[in-house]
Amino acid sequence: MTNQRLFDLSGKVALITGASRGIGEAIALAYAQSGAKVVLASRKQADLEDVAQRIREAGGEALPLAVHTGDLAAVTAMVEKAASAFGGIDILVNNAATNPHFGPILTAEDSHWDKILEVNVKGYFRVVKACVESMKARGGGKIINMASVAGLEPQPMMGVYSVSKAAVLMLTKVLAAELAQFNIQVNAIAPGFVKTKFSSALWQNPQINQAILKIIPQKRMAEPQEIAGLAVYLASPASSFVTGSTFSIDGGQSVGTPIEL
């Protein structure tokens, strides 16, 4: 098998949540470039249409569907529409996330916990549950859960979010163990600090931004496109014996304090 075929997604259908911008958009574009038909999911239809148009202009196929992953009926309907349009689902990227609380964890309200766990954990579970039968029928599949370095080590002022991403890591392992018998591989990507609208409260604050750069050996935040390559690998035949794993993309942050010679 050639390297080109190893990473070829031709004939596959990929569903990406949170696909209207940032990491989700970058992954959707990369999947389309690799040959997949992509189903774009997010809460705002207009934003999804913009991404879908870019994919179509490049010769790809895209189906934009507005959905709130907190609504099981809406999630089920989304997967049914995707199956009707493209025949089924082979690849799922759970990327939609929220973080309405920034501060010490003891200042978080119940509403913050409810919202974060509803979207970041239960939302992932709902979409997986809705997609699995289609994957089984098609002989297997790939599930990529977007976690975070915050799920591996607590990040300052992001305690509830960190807890939710730790839950995503365990959800990934549980799903990997239970779905391996159906030739469905489940893995997680744990990005470090990525320069997106979602993280703008961090990089737009000069003091916080400088503090972050000090703990990253590469001295910068990632761009969304730098997450997409690993997502292509985990969706492709190249990762056929990889399941239950978490892959960090953090510019060396997990290594520890940068060493300057």
mmCIF file of C-alpha atoms in Angstrom:
data_model
loop_
_atom_site.group_PDB
_atom_site.id
_atom_site.type_symbol
_atom_site.label_atom_id
_atom_site.label_comp_id
_atom_site.label_asym_id
_atom_site.label_seq_id
_atom_site.Cartn_x
_atom_site.Cartn_y
_atom_site.Cartn_z
ATOM 1 C CA MET A 1 0.000 0.000 0.000
ATOM 2 C CA THR A 2 1.417 3.370 -1.021
ATOM 3 C CA ASN A 3 1.607 6.325 1.323
ATOM 4 C CA GLN A 4 -0.972 8.094 -0.817
ATOM 5 C CA ARG A 5 -3.483 5.264 -0.372
ATOM 6 C CA LEU A 6 -2.727 5.012 3.341
ATOM 7 C CA PHE A 7 -4.122 8.503 3.863
ATOM 8 C CA ASP A 8 -6.809 8.382 1.168
ATOM 9 C CA LEU A 9 -10.362 9.063 2.391
ATOM 10 C CA SER A 10 -12.041 8.630 -0.993
ATOM 11 C CA GLY A 11 -15.456 7.003 -0.694
ATOM 12 C CA LYS A 12 -15.693 7.820 3.017
ATOM 13 C CA VAL A 13 -18.283 10.040 4.688
ATOM 14 C CA ALA A 14 -17.090 12.174 7.579
ATOM 15 C CA LEU A 15 -19.226 14.035 10.112
ATOM 16 C CA ILE A 16 -17.497 16.889 11.938
ATOM 17 C CA THR A 17 -19.192 18.777 14.756
ATOM 18 C CA GLY A 18 -18.156 22.330 15.530
ATOM 19 C CA ALA A 19 -17.221 22.582 11.854
ATOM 20 C CA SER A 20 -18.041 26.217 11.224
ATOM 21 C CA ARG A 21 -14.669 27.583 12.336
ATOM 22 C CA GLY A 22 -11.343 26.866 14.010
ATOM 23 C CA ILE A 23 -10.151 23.293 14.370
ATOM 24 C CA GLY A 24 -13.397 21.796 13.078
ATOM 25 C CA GLU A 25 -13.281 23.863 9.904
ATOM 26 C CA ALA A 26 -9.619 22.974 9.320
ATOM 27 C CA ILE A 27 -10.346 19.262 9.710
ATOM 28 C CA ALA A 28 -13.364 19.440 7.391
ATOM 29 C CA LEU A 29 -11.275 21.106 4.683
ATOM 30 C CA ALA A 30 -8.476 18.561 5.107
ATOM 31 C CA TYR A 31 -10.893 15.632 4.889
ATOM 32 C CA ALA A 32 -12.446 17.032 1.729
ATOM 33 C CA GLN A 33 -8.988 17.468 0.208
ATOM 34 C CA SER A 34 -8.282 13.812 1.067
ATOM 35 C CA GLY A 35 -11.392 12.688 -0.814
ATOM 36 C CA ALA A 36 -14.079 12.393 1.852
ATOM 37 C CA LYS A 37 -17.616 13.667 1.590
ATOM 38 C CA VAL A 38 -18.105 15.860 4.631
ATOM 39 C CA VAL A 39 -21.115 16.568 6.812
ATOM 40 C CA LEU A 40 -20.638 19.887 8.582
ATOM 41 C CA ALA A 41 -22.426 20.327 11.901
ATOM 42 C CA SER A 42 -22.669 23.371 14.131
ATOM 43 C CA ARG A 43 -25.347 25.592 15.627
ATOM 44 C CA LYS A 44 -25.384 28.328 12.948
ATOM 45 C CA GLN A 45 -26.382 27.360 9.420
ATOM 46 C CA ALA A 46 -24.990 30.516 7.806
ATOM 47 C CA ASP A 47 -21.467 29.875 9.104
ATOM 48 C CA LEU A 48 -21.620 26.278 7.897
ATOM 49 C CA GLU A 49 -22.720 27.386 4.435
ATOM 50 C CA ASP A 50 -19.536 29.432 4.113
ATOM 51 C CA VAL A 51 -17.352 26.389 4.856
ATOM 52 C CA ALA A 52 -19.435 24.168 2.558
ATOM 53 C CA GLN A 53 -19.039 26.656 -0.278
ATOM 54 C CA ARG A 54 -15.251 26.609 0.079
ATOM 55 C CA ILE A 55 -15.257 22.815 -0.111
ATOM 56 C CA ARG A 56 -17.516 22.771 -3.177
ATOM 57 C CA GLU A 57 -15.435 25.392 -4.958
ATOM 58 C CA ALA A 58 -12.437 23.100 -4.483
ATOM 59 C CA GLY A 59 -14.338 20.196 -6.055
ATOM 60 C CA GLY A 60 -15.496 18.453 -2.883
ATOM 61 C CA GLU A 61 -18.899 17.467 -1.524
ATOM 62 C CA ALA A 62 -20.316 18.956 1.668
ATOM 63 C CA LEU A 63 -23.605 18.874 3.537
ATOM 64 C CA PRO A 64 -24.065 21.667 6.125
ATOM 65 C CA LEU A 65 -26.528 20.846 8.921
ATOM 66 C CA ALA A 66 -27.314 23.124 11.861
ATOM 67 C CA VAL A 67 -27.711 21.110 15.055
ATOM 68 C CA HIS A 68 -27.423 21.472 18.805
ATOM 69 C CA THR A 69 -25.706 18.364 20.197
ATOM 70 C CA GLY A 70 -27.593 18.828 23.459
ATOM 71 C CA ASP A 71 -30.770 17.725 21.650
ATOM 72 C CA LEU A 72 -30.819 13.945 21.068
ATOM 73 C CA ALA A 73 -33.682 14.137 18.579
ATOM 74 C CA ALA A 74 -31.825 16.778 16.570
ATOM 75 C CA VAL A 75 -28.640 14.705 16.592
ATOM 76 C CA THR A 76 -30.518 11.622 15.395
ATOM 77 C CA ALA A 77 -32.201 13.628 12.642
ATOM 78 C CA MET A 78 -28.822 15.004 11.552
ATOM 79 C CA VAL A 79 -27.343 11.529 11.151
ATOM 80 C CA GLU A 80 -30.436 10.375 9.251
ATOM 81 C CA LYS A 81 -30.109 13.319 6.845
ATOM 82 C CA ALA A 82 -26.427 12.568 6.365
ATOM 83 C CA ALA A 83 -27.172 8.916 5.631
ATOM 84 C CA SER A 84 -29.899 9.896 3.179
ATOM 85 C CA ALA A 85 -27.562 12.250 1.316
ATOM 86 C CA PHE A 86 -24.330 10.250 1.365
ATOM 87 C CA GLY A 87 -25.279 6.693 2.352
ATOM 88 C CA GLY A 88 -23.975 6.558 5.910
ATOM 89 C CA ILE A 89 -21.209 7.663 8.267
ATOM 90 C CA ASP A 90 -17.662 6.263 8.282
ATOM 91 C CA ILE A 91 -15.817 8.933 10.271
ATOM 92 C CA LEU A 92 -16.945 11.045 13.200
ATOM 93 C CA VAL A 93 -15.017 13.963 14.657
ATOM 94 C CA ASN A 94 -16.498 15.178 17.941
ATOM 95 C CA ASN A 95 -15.195 18.725 18.085
ATOM 96 C CA ALA A 96 -18.029 20.954 19.335
ATOM 97 C CA ALA A 97 -17.181 22.417 22.744
ATOM 98 C CA THR A 98 -18.006 25.241 25.107
ATOM 99 C CA ASN A 99 -16.473 26.947 28.129
ATOM 100 C CA PRO A 100 -18.704 29.634 29.671
ATOM 101 C CA HIS A 101 -16.642 29.812 32.877
ATOM 102 C CA PHE A 102 -13.136 31.298 33.146
ATOM 103 C CA GLY A 103 -11.849 31.594 36.695
ATOM 104 C CA PRO A 104 -11.155 29.559 39.868
ATOM 105 C CA ILE A 105 -13.213 26.380 39.878
ATOM 106 C CA LEU A 106 -14.917 27.270 43.168
ATOM 107 C CA THR A 107 -16.449 30.323 41.514
ATOM 108 C CA ALA A 108 -18.255 28.141 38.969
ATOM 109 C CA GLU A 109 -22.034 27.926 39.201
ATOM 110 C CA ASP A 110 -24.118 24.810 38.689
ATOM 111 C CA SER A 111 -25.232 26.286 35.368
ATOM 112 C CA HIS A 112 -21.606 26.384 34.199
ATOM 113 C CA TRP A 113 -21.087 22.730 35.095
ATOM 114 C CA ASP A 114 -24.337 21.735 33.411
ATOM 115 C CA LYS A 115 -23.550 23.561 30.176
ATOM 116 C CA ILE A 116 -19.938 22.387 29.903
ATOM 117 C CA LEU A 117 -20.682 18.726 30.638
ATOM 118 C CA GLU A 118 -23.790 18.798 28.455
ATOM 119 C CA VAL A 119 -21.851 19.885 25.367
ATOM 120 C CA ASN A 120 -18.319 18.630 25.965
ATOM 121 C CA VAL A 121 -19.136 15.144 27.265
ATOM 122 C CA LYS A 122 -22.780 14.157 26.848
ATOM 123 C CA GLY A 123 -22.891 15.810 23.442
ATOM 124 C CA TYR A 124 -19.994 13.652 22.283
ATOM 125 C CA PHE A 125 -21.745 10.544 23.581
ATOM 126 C CA ARG A 126 -25.001 11.429 21.829
ATOM 127 C CA VAL A 127 -23.347 11.856 18.443
ATOM 128 C CA VAL A 128 -21.370 8.617 18.826
ATOM 129 C CA LYS A 129 -24.526 6.719 19.741
ATOM 130 C CA ALA A 130 -26.326 8.114 16.701
ATOM 131 C CA CYS A 131 -23.490 7.179 14.310
ATOM 132 C CA VAL A 132 -22.423 3.737 15.495
ATOM 133 C CA GLU A 133 -25.124 1.680 13.779
ATOM 134 C CA SER A 134 -24.220 3.242 10.437
ATOM 135 C CA MET A 135 -20.554 2.441 11.024
ATOM 136 C CA LYS A 136 -21.366 -1.152 11.916
ATOM 137 C CA ALA A 137 -23.421 -1.541 8.745
ATOM 138 C CA ARG A 138 -20.526 -0.208 6.658
ATOM 139 C CA GLY A 139 -18.005 -2.627 8.187
ATOM 140 C CA GLY A 140 -16.268 -0.294 10.614
ATOM 141 C CA GLY A 141 -15.447 3.298 11.287
ATOM 142 C CA LYS A 142 -13.309 5.929 12.915
ATOM 143 C CA ILE A 143 -14.207 8.162 15.857
ATOM 144 C CA ILE A 144 -11.947 11.054 16.818
ATOM 145 C CA ASN A 145 -12.786 12.911 20.013
ATOM 146 C CA MET A 146 -11.268 16.362 20.411
ATOM 147 C CA ALA A 147 -9.913 16.538 23.942
ATOM 148 C CA SER A 148 -7.288 18.996 25.237
ATOM 149 C CA VAL A 149 -4.076 19.203 27.196
ATOM 150 C CA ALA A 150 -6.455 20.545 29.853
ATOM 151 C CA GLY A 151 -7.722 16.988 30.206
ATOM 152 C CA LEU A 152 -4.207 15.768 30.960
ATOM 153 C CA GLU A 153 -3.071 18.533 33.296
ATOM 154 C CA PRO A 154 -5.262 21.224 34.904
ATOM 155 C CA GLN A 155 -5.010 24.577 33.198
ATOM 156 C CA PRO A 156 -5.251 27.822 35.228
ATOM 157 C CA MET A 157 -8.734 29.350 35.381
ATOM 158 C CA MET A 158 -10.153 26.486 33.298
ATOM 159 C CA GLY A 159 -11.006 23.954 35.994
ATOM 160 C CA VAL A 160 -14.474 22.873 34.880
ATOM 161 C CA TYR A 161 -13.338 22.692 31.264
ATOM 162 C CA SER A 162 -10.347 20.588 32.357
ATOM 163 C CA VAL A 163 -12.657 18.154 34.149
ATOM 164 C CA SER A 164 -14.833 17.838 31.052
ATOM 165 C CA LYS A 165 -11.856 17.088 28.829
ATOM 166 C CA ALA A 166 -10.550 14.487 31.283
ATOM 167 C CA ALA A 167 -13.953 12.846 30.924
ATOM 168 C CA VAL A 168 -13.537 12.869 27.145
ATOM 169 C CA LEU A 169 -10.288 10.923 27.511
ATOM 170 C CA MET A 170 -11.985 8.198 29.545
ATOM 171 C CA LEU A 171 -14.999 8.172 27.218
ATOM 172 C CA THR A 172 -12.559 7.550 24.380
ATOM 173 C CA LYS A 173 -11.028 4.560 26.151
ATOM 174 C CA VAL A 174 -14.398 3.063 27.072
ATOM 175 C CA LEU A 175 -15.701 3.416 23.531
ATOM 176 C CA ALA A 176 -12.482 1.989 22.083
ATOM 177 C CA ALA A 177 -12.779 -1.101 24.256
ATOM 178 C CA GLU A 178 -16.458 -1.662 23.486
ATOM 179 C CA LEU A 179 -16.397 -0.897 19.758
ATOM 180 C CA ALA A 180 -13.194 -2.703 18.738
ATOM 181 C CA GLN A 181 -15.227 -5.836 17.979
ATOM 182 C CA PHE A 182 -17.017 -3.888 15.243
ATOM 183 C CA ASN A 183 -13.793 -2.626 13.595
ATOM 184 C CA ILE A 184 -14.423 0.877 14.925
ATOM 185 C CA GLN A 185 -11.309 2.687 16.147
ATOM 186 C CA VAL A 186 -11.753 5.460 18.719
ATOM 187 C CA ASN A 187 -8.972 7.918 19.538
ATOM 188 C CA ALA A 188 -8.557 11.381 21.016
ATOM 189 C CA ILE A 189 -6.549 14.425 20.028
ATOM 190 C CA ALA A 190 -5.392 16.688 22.856
ATOM 191 C CA PRO A 191 -4.401 20.047 21.390
ATOM 192 C CA GLY A 192 -2.486 22.566 23.411
ATOM 193 C CA PHE A 193 -3.139 26.252 22.894
ATOM 194 C CA VAL A 194 -4.541 26.865 19.416
ATOM 195 C CA LYS A 195 -5.169 30.329 18.020
ATOM 196 C CA THR A 196 -8.920 30.268 17.391
ATOM 197 C CA LYS A 197 -11.931 32.378 18.256
ATOM 198 C CA PHE A 198 -12.674 29.872 21.039
ATOM 199 C CA SER A 199 -9.356 30.705 22.735
ATOM 200 C CA SER A 200 -9.401 34.435 21.969
ATOM 201 C CA ALA A 201 -9.813 35.376 25.649
ATOM 202 C CA LEU A 202 -6.326 33.936 26.161
ATOM 203 C CA TRP A 203 -4.302 35.206 23.217
ATOM 204 C CA GLN A 204 -5.959 38.623 23.016
ATOM 205 C CA ASN A 205 -4.905 39.379 26.598
ATOM 206 C CA PRO A 206 -1.201 40.369 26.400
ATOM 207 C CA GLN A 207 -0.404 39.298 29.959
ATOM 208 C CA ILE A 208 -2.069 35.893 29.645
ATOM 209 C CA ASN A 209 -0.637 35.385 26.173
ATOM 210 C CA GLN A 210 2.926 35.989 27.357
ATOM 211 C CA ALA A 211 2.451 33.620 30.295
ATOM 212 C CA ILE A 212 1.243 30.911 27.912
ATOM 213 C CA LEU A 213 4.121 31.344 25.481
ATOM 214 C CA LYS A 214 6.609 30.885 28.317
ATOM 215 C CA ILE A 215 5.425 27.291 28.875
ATOM 216 C CA ILE A 216 5.491 26.302 25.207
ATOM 217 C CA PRO A 217 8.951 25.344 23.934
ATOM 218 C CA GLN A 218 8.020 26.390 20.401
ATOM 219 C CA LYS A 219 7.096 29.832 21.764
ATOM 220 C CA ARG A 220 3.831 30.135 19.861
ATOM 221 C CA MET A 221 0.286 28.853 19.688
ATOM 222 C CA ALA A 222 -0.751 26.360 17.040
ATOM 223 C CA GLU A 223 -2.774 27.259 13.984
ATOM 224 C CA PRO A 224 -5.931 25.142 13.399
ATOM 225 C CA GLN A 225 -4.417 23.583 10.277
ATOM 226 C CA GLU A 226 -1.677 22.059 12.426
ATOM 227 C CA ILE A 227 -4.252 19.834 14.123
ATOM 228 C CA ALA A 228 -5.802 18.635 10.867
ATOM 229 C CA GLY A 229 -2.939 16.383 9.740
ATOM 230 C CA LEU A 230 -3.259 14.088 12.740
ATOM 231 C CA ALA A 231 -7.037 14.038 12.272
ATOM 232 C CA VAL A 232 -6.525 12.792 8.706
ATOM 233 C CA TYR A 233 -4.206 10.042 9.962
ATOM 234 C CA LEU A 234 -6.701 8.902 12.599
ATOM 235 C CA ALA A 235 -9.496 8.822 10.003
ATOM 236 C CA SER A 236 -7.462 6.939 7.394
ATOM 237 C CA PRO A 237 -6.446 3.314 6.775
ATOM 238 C CA ALA A 238 -2.994 4.219 8.139
ATOM 239 C CA SER A 239 -4.361 4.090 11.708
ATOM 240 C CA SER A 240 -6.142 0.732 11.398
ATOM 241 C CA PHE A 241 -4.378 -0.715 14.485
ATOM 242 C CA VAL A 242 -4.620 2.411 16.634
ATOM 243 C CA THR A 243 -7.446 2.673 19.153
ATOM 244 C CA GLY A 244 -7.970 4.021 22.666
ATOM 245 C CA SER A 245 -5.032 6.405 22.364
ATOM 246 C CA THR A 246 -4.635 10.115 23.056
ATOM 247 C CA PHE A 247 -2.310 12.208 20.895
ATOM 248 C CA SER A 248 -1.047 15.564 22.135
ATOM 249 C CA ILE A 249 -0.302 18.422 19.759
ATOM 250 C CA ASP A 250 1.044 21.081 22.081
ATOM 251 C CA GLY A 251 4.315 22.495 20.777
ATOM 252 C CA GLY A 252 6.175 20.619 23.518
ATOM 253 C CA GLN A 253 4.126 21.974 26.427
ATOM 254 C CA SER A 254 3.773 18.524 27.979
ATOM 255 C CA VAL A 255 7.568 18.124 28.026
ATOM 256 C CA GLY A 256 7.837 20.736 30.733
ATOM 257 C CA THR A 257 9.576 24.074 31.184
ATOM 258 C CA PRO A 258 11.485 25.014 28.016
ATOM 259 C CA ILE A 259 15.255 24.662 28.208
ATOM 260 C CA GLU A 260 17.260 27.458 26.627
ATOM 261 C CA LEU A 261 20.937 26.831 25.812
#
